Amino acid sequence: MVKSSKIYVRATTIFLILGMLVGCSSPYGKMVDNTTAPTTASNAAQSSTTALVEETKGPVITISQLVHDRGTIPSNEGTLEDNWFTQAVDKILLEKFNIKIKYVTVPNAQREQKLATLLAAGDAPDVCMTNDNVMLMNYSRNGGLVDLAPYMDEYAGNIKQYHSAEWIKNAQIDGKQTRLIMPSLFMADATWVRQDWLDKTGLKAPTSPDEFYNMLKAFKAQDPGKAGDRMLPFALAKNFSQIEVAMLQGFLKTPPTGEKLMTPWQLWPEAKDMLRFLNKLYNEELMGEFILDADTSKYKAAITTGVLGSTINTANYMGHSAYGNLEDTLQKTVPEAHFVPTYPWKDPACGDEYIYSMFVNSPVTTLQFFIPKTCEHPLEAFKYMDYKSSKDYAILAISGAEGADFKYVDGIPVPIDPAKFKDHVSWIGAQYAYLIQNAFVNDQTALKKVYASNFINKLSYNTFVNDCITGPLATKYADPIINADRPTFTKYRADLGVKWASAEAKMILGTEVDFDKNFADGLAQFKAEGGDAVAEENLKLYQTQYGN
């Protein structure tokens, strides 16, 4: 069993407040003026710096890096190949290692296909990143990747500071260190409930499935938000997303073992209990649905117009600027409205063991960094990877330059001009990538402050920090990393997901009388069309790797 008591944050949703530079110099060197593209003069100055380095240290070595072009760089900031950030990085790397970076851009939407083409042609950049675990394993086994092990002792100071020894080892493929995996900061989901509705109905935050059900009944009967026919006591986004990581644990009698976590959750006996519960909510008109709301616009509208009483989503969903500061928008219409995160998914049989959240996505689904065997200067490429694992690089990519873009307040970067950070800095990190997701990952106190800083409404960010990041319910369980190929999983994954979504909708939205038949039919289809085969493969690989 893989168990962690650390507080993690979900990758796809957390970013720091970012700074912005307004046409001035900084401690990181000459910056591109934010009103024009890079000029001939700035390029000439950079060439002059390179020539000086060559004169004193020998020829400068050029290392290429893959860049995911998300189309978000403002036109007045230059290009992804040449801008204030690339110039700042070059200045640092020239001084440190006598190397400079050539950036090879690929459209983000086709990044995996483009990378596969570059690798097949022998034209891949020296430093690459991918989410395609299967492709990477194939290249590693065929000798297509550089083994990083010879460089780890002498040149991995930053990597070892932010990547644990276990994490580094788990990144190995067949015993070879041909990749490094960016440590992901997962954030547990929360069950958001309108506190003002709780107050008006005289209820406390629910702490069990039964209490959650009774709360919804009270919301429906009393309509505390005066929403009338539009009122939704509870709803989930899209295809009932996140129930397996935020709700399923409420129906477990004991914490999940490693073997159980490696088994598709649809095959867990408790899955039927959870789905029956949702079916009951729907048939009693305690739950709405947004299956056809692909962009979540209607779901968000239900939140911001004040008709939704509770939902499940990421623990920063209601207050984070990435989602549009939903609670702030809500409060413009309903000033007293306030969502609070609750944790009702605990079976009383678990006693003191509270299964706070389960992550059923393996950490290797995050970015994996590697050096193709075609790289002519692997040592220099590795030094660059180590720099990309440093706190300095993460701060530069996320917050900009100290004194120009941000200043330190209580130990964390705070934008000097928050209104301007978007154009100058916010597009950087996601496109160039880094091997640590947060510069303060090793400092929990600073980390909480950084996350809190991205909330406009004080109630929202206090709720987030106090209840979601530092909350007392800290036990989490995650899929173990599996370092072997999973051909069966790869073969069936997409089709199983689509077919299960359809079957799951029928189970939840069908009549209570038909539930048992709908569940049996859907589960039988899932098992026959690959679910059993995936479970068998996963368990064998887990037992082989972990010896259980």
Short mmCIF file of N, CA, C and O in Angstrom, two decimals, residues 6 24 49 60 79-80 88 113 135-136 138 140 164-165 173 190 192 322 328 341 347 377 392 404 421 431 525:
data_model
loop_
_atom_site.label_atom_id
_atom_site.label_comp_id
_atom_site.label_asym_id
_atom_site.label_seq_id
_atom_site.Cartn_x
_atom_site.Cartn_y
_atom_site.Cartn_z
N LYS A 6 1.51 13.55 3.66
CA LYS A 6 1.83 14.90 3.23
C LYS A 6 0.61 15.56 2.60
O LYS A 6 -0.29 14.91 2.14
N CYS A 24 12.20 47.40 -18.17
CA CYS A 24 13.32 47.85 -17.36
C CYS A 24 14.28 46.69 -17.16
O CYS A 24 13.98 45.56 -17.46
N THR A 49 27.66 39.11 -25.60
CA THR A 49 27.88 38.35 -24.36
C THR A 49 28.38 36.95 -24.67
O THR A 49 29.29 36.44 -24.02
N VAL A 60 30.92 28.13 -26.85
CA VAL A 60 29.64 27.94 -26.15
C VAL A 60 28.92 26.74 -26.75
O VAL A 60 28.86 26.56 -27.97
N THR A 79 8.93 36.34 -29.10
CA THR A 79 8.54 35.01 -29.54
C THR A 79 8.96 34.00 -28.48
O THR A 79 9.73 34.32 -27.57
N LEU A 80 8.49 32.77 -28.61
CA LEU A 80 8.90 31.74 -27.65
C LEU A 80 10.39 31.43 -27.77
O LEU A 80 11.00 30.94 -26.82
N ALA A 88 17.14 35.89 -20.17
CA ALA A 88 17.58 35.78 -18.77
C ALA A 88 18.17 34.42 -18.48
O ALA A 88 19.20 34.29 -17.81
N GLN A 113 2.18 13.96 -30.66
CA GLN A 113 2.38 13.50 -32.05
C GLN A 113 3.63 14.12 -32.65
O GLN A 113 4.41 13.43 -33.33
N MET A 135 5.26 5.33 -24.95
CA MET A 135 6.27 5.70 -25.93
C MET A 135 7.65 5.80 -25.29
O MET A 135 8.65 5.31 -25.84
N LEU A 136 7.70 6.42 -24.12
CA LEU A 136 8.99 6.62 -23.45
C LEU A 136 9.61 5.28 -23.07
O LEU A 136 10.82 5.07 -23.22
N ASN A 138 9.17 2.41 -24.55
CA ASN A 138 9.63 1.75 -25.76
C ASN A 138 10.98 2.29 -26.21
O ASN A 138 11.89 1.52 -26.58
N SER A 140 13.20 3.77 -24.32
CA SER A 140 14.20 3.40 -23.33
C SER A 140 14.68 1.97 -23.55
O SER A 140 15.89 1.69 -23.53
N SER A 164 12.77 13.15 -4.07
CA SER A 164 13.24 12.19 -3.08
C SER A 164 13.96 11.03 -3.76
O SER A 164 13.77 10.77 -4.96
N ALA A 165 14.79 10.32 -2.99
CA ALA A 165 15.51 9.17 -3.53
C ALA A 165 14.53 8.12 -4.06
O ALA A 165 14.76 7.50 -5.10
N ILE A 173 13.29 3.04 -15.61
CA ILE A 173 12.63 2.11 -16.53
C ILE A 173 13.52 0.89 -16.68
O ILE A 173 14.66 1.00 -17.15
N ALA A 190 -12.76 18.59 -2.60
CA ALA A 190 -13.63 18.95 -1.48
C ALA A 190 -15.08 18.86 -1.92
O ALA A 190 -15.39 19.02 -3.10
N TRP A 192 -18.10 20.95 -1.71
CA TRP A 192 -18.44 22.33 -1.41
C TRP A 192 -19.92 22.47 -1.04
O TRP A 192 -20.78 21.95 -1.74
N ALA A 322 -8.13 30.87 -11.64
CA ALA A 322 -8.11 30.04 -12.84
C ALA A 322 -9.51 29.61 -13.27
O ALA A 322 -9.76 29.32 -14.43
N ASP A 328 -16.58 35.00 -5.75
CA ASP A 328 -16.65 36.45 -5.84
C ASP A 328 -17.77 36.89 -6.77
O ASP A 328 -18.48 37.86 -6.49
N PRO A 341 -15.68 24.10 2.17
CA PRO A 341 -15.37 22.70 1.86
C PRO A 341 -15.75 21.80 3.02
O PRO A 341 -15.47 22.11 4.18
N ASP A 347 -17.24 6.36 6.11
CA ASP A 347 -18.12 5.36 6.71
C ASP A 347 -17.78 5.28 8.20
O ASP A 347 -16.60 5.17 8.57
N HIS A 377 25.56 16.44 -26.60
CA HIS A 377 26.18 16.93 -25.37
C HIS A 377 25.30 16.55 -24.16
O HIS A 377 24.71 17.43 -23.52
N ASP A 392 15.53 28.73 -8.09
CA ASP A 392 15.75 29.96 -8.86
C ASP A 392 15.02 29.92 -10.19
O ASP A 392 14.40 30.90 -10.61
N ALA A 404 11.91 43.68 -10.21
CA ALA A 404 11.30 44.18 -11.44
C ALA A 404 9.86 43.71 -11.56
O ALA A 404 8.95 44.49 -11.82
N PHE A 421 0.80 41.52 -14.45
CA PHE A 421 1.59 40.27 -14.49
C PHE A 421 1.20 39.38 -15.65
O PHE A 421 2.01 38.63 -16.19
N GLN A 431 4.69 26.65 -20.72
CA GLN A 431 5.24 26.39 -22.05
C GLN A 431 6.68 25.88 -22.00
O GLN A 431 7.06 25.00 -22.77
N GLN A 525 -20.41 -5.66 -18.91
CA GLN A 525 -19.80 -5.14 -20.13
C GLN A 525 -18.39 -4.63 -19.87
O GLN A 525 -17.46 -4.89 -20.64
#
